[in-house]
Amino acid sequence: MPLFFHRHHLLHILKNPLFHQNSSPQPCTKMREAKLPCFSNYGLQWYFKQLSKEEFQTFKELLMEKASELAVCSFPWVEVSNANVEHLASLLHEHYKESLAWKISIHIFEEMNLSTLSEKARKEMKRFGVCSVWGFFPKFQTFFKHCLLFFFSLPLSNLGRGGNTWNYKDYVMTKFATKLDEYHGSENFASDYPEMQTLLGAFNPDQRGFQPRTVVLHGKSGIGKSDLARRVLLSWAQGKLYQGMFSYVFFLGAREMHCMKEGSFAELISREWPDYQVPMMDIMSQPERLLFVVDGFDDLDFAFKDNDPNLCEDWTDKQPTSVLMHSLLKKVLLPESSLMITVRDTGIEKLKSMLTSPRYLLVRGISVEKRIQLLCQHTKNEHLKTQVLHSVVDNHLLFEECQAPILGSLICEALNLQEASGKSLPPTCQTLTGLYATFVFHQLTPRDASRRCLNQEERAILKNLCLMAMRGVWNRKFVFYRDDLSVHRLRKSELSALFQTNILLQDGSHERCYTFLHVSLQDFCAALYYILEGLETEWDPYPVFMENMRSLVELKQISSNAHLFQMKRFLFGLMSKEVMGALEVLLGCPVPLVMKQGLLCWISLLGQQASTATPPDSLDAFHCLFETQDDEFVLLALNSFQEVWLPINRRMDLMVSSFCLQRCQYLQKIRMDVCESFLKDEFTEAHPLAPQGMPIKTLADEWWESLCLVLSTHPSLQQLDLSGSTLNEWAMKTLCIKLRQPTCKIQNLIFKGAQVTLGLRHLWMTLITNRNIKCLNLESTHLKDEDLMMVCEALRHPNCLLESLRLDHCGLTPACCLVISQILVTSISLKSLSLVGNKVTNQGIKPLCDALTASQCTLQKMILGKCGLKAPDCQDLASALISNQSLTHLCLSSNSLGSEGMNLLGRAIKFPNCGLQRLILNECNLDVAGCGFLAFALMGNRHLTHLSLSMNPLEDDGMNLLCEVIMEPSCHLQDLELVKCHLTAGCCKKLSHVIVRNKHLKSLDLAVNALGDDGVTALCEGLKHRKASLKRLGLEACGLTSGCCEVLASALLCSQRLTSLNLMRNDFSPMGMTKLCPAFAQPTSNLQIIGLWKWEYPTQIRKLLKEVQLVKPQIVIGDDWYSFDEDDRYWWKS
């Protein structure tokens, strides 16, 4: 009979002197530090499955015989007889805890003479740290003693019934029900969480079988993540959530953890227990049934610091809190447990680096309906409700802010203050900065009627508060403690005054913990610090606002921190004349303009480096400028902008873009990625909740119409690019009507990949009405037959002056080519036509070629790449080339023409009447034989100046054939592209002779050919020659090493004309680059463009390249040697 089944046996063991040998004399609280081995009930299942059916029945009978001996435990014996393997393992696991269940099972195995099975189970226990089931070795003595102490500390009625769990749940319900009631801003909306339904299955397997152990709740600041996390604990305690999944759920808040610098994880969670007797052994016995809710990852001291390399596996070890939390998040500590973590969107990237296979859930805040209710509830004057609602709902930024209840209240308060003062603004002029300034300045204004401004002492307090806010934003710190306040000289007497302003708040449950009313209010105060600092000292802010910034890299550092991002917008908003006037009244002194000059510099820099700016950069700049509502400042700031790229995703983006674009005096090109979702008006969704009689309308149509009007009346705008946009018929119609205005100067319209099919019929009329439109690009826009008929009618109209039409990948069929051929014959203006990626084939090429032979056809450029053409189709093309002397550009790339097709084309090219000047035959399956036919065609041809043969298997033999002809004085080739043509060093000697003898050849691209060092050495002989005219040489990915660097450097110093060199993707060592860099910098080298990816080289080489650019400021070193679009090559456009 097992000696631990009876209570008197347990007492006997406790009295045994062997047991007390080496045991700890510490009191019961030390129990928390004992480490309990963890065995899963799945392990028991495995052992039970090793039993035969008869043996398993015997096991259950022996277990039933122990019923009287195990009477102290409430065990559902009636279920045992019919239990299967899984059910019995679960019963034992649930009612006896893991270690006891295993010991009982091993004892019964031994009674059944299953020594092999019992020995294997015993070894399994040893592997987890228990030396013996029955022995009293030191490690087991401590563990067993703690088990017994825990066993006797419980009432008999609680044994096997989860009594600890029920006591803890009572505590959680008391604590968190009160907490949720206390939290500001959520009193009426705390239960309105659609996410709660999602959380029910947060830890369930998905369709692919993936079951997460970590769930991340992310969202904007103040959206209700912490509130939702507390509600999870409350719902679990109330039996509504995760029943049967988690035995214990613990809340680990960042603010609470700040108070504990060091300790064990057991001590950390003990702080959450309702009394000092913590059943730690019971809690830790089933780690897979534990859920830890970590609230406020962003506010953990270690969150944005370098990861601590020291991780902890033992929950009894004393460690710094940062080590414990890193270990928990990285699943080193208690890997079987589950985690739920709340984090702001701004901190999610850092958190990702710590987690393993998490599931992310977005917390969206209160619904549209609840926001409307909130606005109505906080509007004091019934007569003003309609105006307040429109002021917020019509302004997307404000309405979005109201997803956080506390911000909805703040915005309503500010609007009420504006109305009361008679200074309310129209909805389109309401800015977030203006409303925050109204609220904050009102809260700070002295209540003493004898004065309106702050005294010197109050200004000092405000500056210190704003300094703390600013440093917090830069360091991602949003929870402050007494030591933070002391550092910033904020004393207790001063704090009480601040608390009354509702700007800085003291946490009710943590007296030493302070936060701003909302994180965005901290961002506002941070921006205000820069103004206050400029009042007293010479302006010297953080680097992002320095006047001498010259790099977009510095500017973009701000984008990685959303709070810096918002602080920057607030800083621009503080430049508003209205806000600045109110601030000067509050401070009692004028505010210097030096900050305004710094911000002006930032915007101007963005305009000057537009080619390296991203779309969000431009839109962000526009939003910043909109915050100022200052026409003069905005005009000056946008003076350098000639092109912009704007992602239009929200209705507010429309208004902001309209505001700024009409003040971009010198704008020439604009790209907009327009999302159709802005047409959906959130307010109309909530109109049943709006006050009766309130007019329901959407401003999306007005704002889109306003933007289209700006585009159509801009005096310098030449190109409108709507690639990738989604425009419904109404939006397209509105745009086209505006483009028909006489004031419209736009020449190029681009709809590449745009979803505009329903509104295309409005575009064709625009082509007739607006004679300024010269180029139309409809690439990847599906065209119906009726669309093609209408474009045909439009281009045939004498008023249509369209010169270039791109219909690439538009789903055209051979039958469509007949309609297009009519355009070629009748249009008096069309000069360029592109049909790339359409099924022209042999059925469509004939009508096109017939049209080309017509005397009325004025087409100069024809692009038929990837049109399914074969060798026989070249016969029709050859006839057209002979008859049509106006056709100068022909692209036939990605058609399988082969040597047979080249033979047919070559005869036409050789014909004296052929006017072809530029020919692209990339990827046409041309081989050595094809080169022979081409070489024959080039003999005596003085028209062809640009030839591209890239991605054809020419090989050295084919190249040598061509070189023989290109060396002849009669060959006028200026540009030769031979990318990836299977060339080696074997043809480089001939190419070197070409460089010397052909005085017309200016550009030679040999990229992605295995030329090697020997090949380049041969080419350099030609480059050094005084007769060499080559200006541009491409050697990307040519297998070059440092072995050729000395020869190449020597050639660069000798070459008088080479200005552009591509050396990307070669294997140059630092030693080789140290030979090239001095050559780049020498006055005798004329290089102006160098293709190199600088970041692949070590710091010392990057420094050398930077020195080259300092010596020669005009030189460009970068990876953008090619144009992104093959057909936009410089010589094809001209």
XYZ file of C-alpha atoms in Angstrom, residues 639-919:
281
model
C 7.789 76.207 -53.688
C 10.304 73.444 -54.537
C 7.767 70.685 -55.272
C 7.628 69.669 -58.940
C 6.269 66.132 -58.487
C 4.424 64.271 -55.730
C 3.031 60.794 -55.096
C -0.006 60.650 -52.820
C -1.817 57.576 -51.459
C -5.474 58.629 -51.101
C -7.049 56.168 -48.680
C -9.371 58.355 -46.631
C -11.738 61.196 -47.248
C -9.553 63.518 -45.212
C -6.663 62.795 -47.600
C -8.796 64.307 -50.373
C -9.320 67.561 -48.519
C -5.700 67.821 -47.377
C -4.441 67.102 -50.901
C -6.740 69.727 -52.421
C -5.570 72.274 -49.865
C -1.875 71.717 -50.642
C -1.937 70.956 -54.387
C -3.500 74.268 -55.266
C -0.588 75.900 -53.417
C 2.095 73.865 -55.301
C 2.785 76.587 -57.851
C 5.412 74.689 -59.852
C 3.987 71.179 -59.720
C 4.395 69.277 -63.004
C 3.684 65.632 -62.177
C 1.362 64.006 -59.709
C 0.629 60.366 -58.972
C -2.331 59.445 -56.792
C -3.222 55.969 -55.569
C -6.932 56.447 -54.971
C -8.815 53.880 -52.887
C -12.538 53.594 -53.532
C -13.247 53.086 -49.825
C -13.159 56.846 -49.225
C -16.514 57.011 -51.021
C -18.086 55.096 -48.153
C -19.376 57.584 -45.629
C -19.236 56.412 -42.020
C -21.755 58.995 -40.937
C -24.516 57.557 -43.104
C -24.016 54.234 -41.287
C -24.856 55.913 -38.009
C -27.633 58.187 -39.209
C -30.409 56.387 -37.265
C -28.651 57.565 -34.095
C -28.259 61.169 -35.229
C -30.586 63.846 -33.814
C -33.897 64.072 -35.622
C -33.879 66.579 -38.435
C -30.113 66.513 -38.880
C -29.297 66.487 -42.631
C -27.515 63.317 -43.696
C -25.019 63.701 -46.519
C -21.578 62.612 -47.581
C -18.769 65.044 -48.233
C -16.773 62.512 -50.235
C -18.364 63.667 -53.488
C -17.691 67.332 -52.696
C -14.074 66.708 -51.718
C -13.361 64.519 -54.754
C -14.934 67.146 -57.001
C -12.840 69.810 -55.303
C -9.646 67.808 -55.851
C -10.514 67.217 -59.512
C -11.112 70.942 -59.915
C -7.676 71.693 -58.472
C -6.092 69.243 -60.928
C -7.914 70.702 -63.906
C -7.083 74.320 -63.098
C -3.455 73.952 -62.034
C -1.373 76.194 -64.305
C 1.755 73.987 -64.536
C 0.505 70.415 -64.047
C 1.426 68.282 -67.069
C 1.026 64.655 -65.949
C -1.694 62.934 -63.923
C -0.928 59.335 -62.931
C -3.752 57.325 -61.346
C -2.039 53.923 -61.647
C -3.467 51.283 -59.350
C -6.426 53.449 -58.365
C -10.009 52.253 -58.024
C -12.564 54.720 -59.360
C -16.240 53.945 -59.722
C -18.238 55.412 -62.573
C -19.272 58.493 -60.613
C -15.688 59.299 -59.613
C -14.439 58.766 -63.162
C -17.217 60.890 -64.606
C -16.476 63.718 -62.166
C -12.778 63.617 -63.052
C -13.369 63.567 -66.799
C -15.824 66.473 -66.690
C -13.227 68.584 -64.879
C -10.474 67.549 -67.317
C -12.560 68.976 -70.163
C -12.249 72.496 -68.757
C -10.308 74.972 -70.956
C -8.036 75.654 -67.959
C -6.742 72.058 -67.888
C -3.067 71.884 -68.950
C -2.554 68.135 -68.371
C -0.831 66.398 -71.296
C -0.239 62.862 -69.984
C -2.938 60.659 -68.449
C -1.862 57.332 -66.907
C -4.313 54.674 -65.686
C -1.858 51.759 -65.438
C -3.515 48.896 -63.562
C -6.414 51.129 -62.547
C -9.930 49.803 -62.050
C -11.837 52.372 -64.089
C -13.624 50.223 -66.678
C -17.122 51.410 -65.763
C -16.184 55.052 -66.296
C -14.099 54.758 -69.450
C -16.926 56.003 -71.664
C -16.527 59.423 -70.041
C -12.811 59.437 -70.854
C -13.235 59.156 -74.629
C -15.229 62.379 -74.803
C -12.465 64.093 -72.803
C -9.917 63.152 -75.489
C -11.991 65.040 -78.053
C -12.685 68.087 -75.883
C -9.238 68.594 -74.322
C -6.729 69.161 -77.137
C -3.840 69.354 -74.611
C -3.941 65.624 -73.815
C -1.160 63.980 -75.828
C -0.514 60.647 -74.080
C -2.903 58.053 -72.659
C -1.749 54.905 -70.849
C -4.404 52.258 -70.098
C -2.006 49.386 -69.386
C -3.630 46.422 -67.572
C -7.093 47.967 -67.865
C -9.564 45.481 -69.301
C -11.217 46.921 -72.406
C -14.558 45.742 -73.722
C -15.433 45.764 -77.424
C -17.601 48.842 -76.964
C -14.689 50.662 -75.276
C -12.471 49.923 -78.235
C -15.126 51.187 -80.637
C -15.467 54.427 -78.659
C -11.705 55.023 -78.484
C -11.624 54.476 -82.222
C -14.343 57.092 -82.723
C -12.529 59.514 -80.411
C -9.135 59.174 -82.128
C -10.732 59.559 -85.558
C -12.252 62.893 -84.493
C -10.318 65.869 -85.937
C -10.274 67.606 -82.516
C -8.441 64.700 -80.871
C -4.687 65.355 -80.824
C -3.603 62.244 -78.897
C -0.056 61.232 -79.918
C 0.655 58.166 -77.751
C -1.674 55.294 -76.797
C -0.622 52.360 -74.581
C -3.011 49.409 -74.452
C -0.621 46.858 -72.884
C -2.195 43.790 -71.265
C -5.730 45.029 -71.924
C -7.110 41.636 -72.925
C -7.288 42.489 -76.622
C -7.909 39.706 -79.136
C -6.876 39.375 -82.800
C -10.339 40.668 -83.752
C -9.623 43.921 -81.893
C -6.649 44.551 -84.167
C -9.021 45.262 -87.037
C -10.553 48.151 -85.063
C -7.089 49.398 -84.052
C -5.945 49.292 -87.663
C -8.725 51.755 -88.502
C -7.286 54.128 -85.903
C -3.856 53.938 -87.556
C -5.308 54.881 -90.920
C -7.633 57.687 -89.789
C -5.865 59.368 -86.831
C -3.942 62.445 -87.906
C -1.988 62.771 -84.655
C -1.197 59.284 -83.307
C 2.570 58.699 -83.328
C 3.064 55.818 -80.858
C 1.064 52.626 -80.205
C 1.864 49.893 -77.655
C 0.037 46.539 -77.582
C 2.372 44.559 -75.284
C 0.918 41.392 -73.789
C -2.155 41.161 -76.043
C -2.975 38.187 -78.264
C -2.192 39.776 -81.596
C -0.825 36.564 -83.215
C -0.847 35.999 -86.963
C -4.548 36.861 -87.283
C -4.122 40.323 -85.826
C -0.744 41.284 -87.253
C -1.947 41.352 -90.871
C -4.576 44.149 -90.490
C -2.082 46.145 -88.415
C 0.631 45.806 -91.059
C -1.850 46.624 -93.803
C -2.658 49.838 -91.970
C 1.063 50.640 -91.622
C 1.487 50.416 -95.391
C -1.265 52.991 -95.966
C 0.022 56.405 -96.964
C -2.244 58.116 -94.386
C -0.571 56.289 -91.458
C 1.738 58.607 -89.507
C 2.746 56.118 -86.777
C 6.404 56.369 -85.711
C 6.640 53.906 -82.794
C 5.145 50.415 -82.615
C 5.544 48.146 -79.553
C 4.428 44.542 -80.067
C 6.277 42.797 -77.255
C 4.899 39.462 -76.018
C 2.126 39.371 -78.630
C 2.462 35.700 -79.613
C 4.148 36.436 -82.936
C 6.049 33.726 -84.818
C 8.564 33.701 -87.694
C 5.938 33.719 -90.513
C 4.414 36.926 -89.096
C 7.667 38.699 -89.919
C 6.731 38.604 -93.597
C 3.887 41.097 -93.014
C 6.129 43.190 -90.771
C 8.857 43.222 -93.401
C 6.401 44.534 -96.019
C 5.291 47.278 -93.651
C 8.881 48.332 -92.886
C 9.653 48.695 -96.584
C 6.489 50.688 -97.352
C 6.286 52.896 -94.256
C 9.213 55.283 -93.986
C 7.716 57.100 -90.965
C 8.032 54.055 -88.651
C 11.324 54.620 -86.838
C 10.878 52.597 -83.596
C 9.921 48.909 -83.483
C 9.893 46.632 -80.426
C 9.287 42.886 -80.928
C 10.617 41.601 -77.589
C 9.474 38.262 -76.138
C 8.219 36.848 -79.441
C 9.685 33.573 -80.691
C 10.947 34.826 -84.056
C 14.133 32.762 -84.283
C 16.655 32.899 -87.106
C 13.898 32.420 -89.727
C 12.066 35.526 -88.542
C 15.354 37.445 -88.386
C 16.049 36.491 -91.985
C 12.731 38.016 -93.119
C 13.173 41.175 -91.037
C 16.811 41.517 -92.081
C 15.932 41.767 -95.746
C 13.570 44.651 -94.994
C 16.069 46.420 -92.725
C 18.691 46.254 -95.469
C 16.267 47.814 -97.948
C 17.179 51.505 -98.600
C 13.565 52.675 -98.076
C 13.401 51.259 -94.531
C 13.452 54.176 -92.103
C 13.858 52.056 -88.937
C 16.242 53.696 -86.465
C 15.640 51.859 -83.188
C 14.986 48.159 -82.907
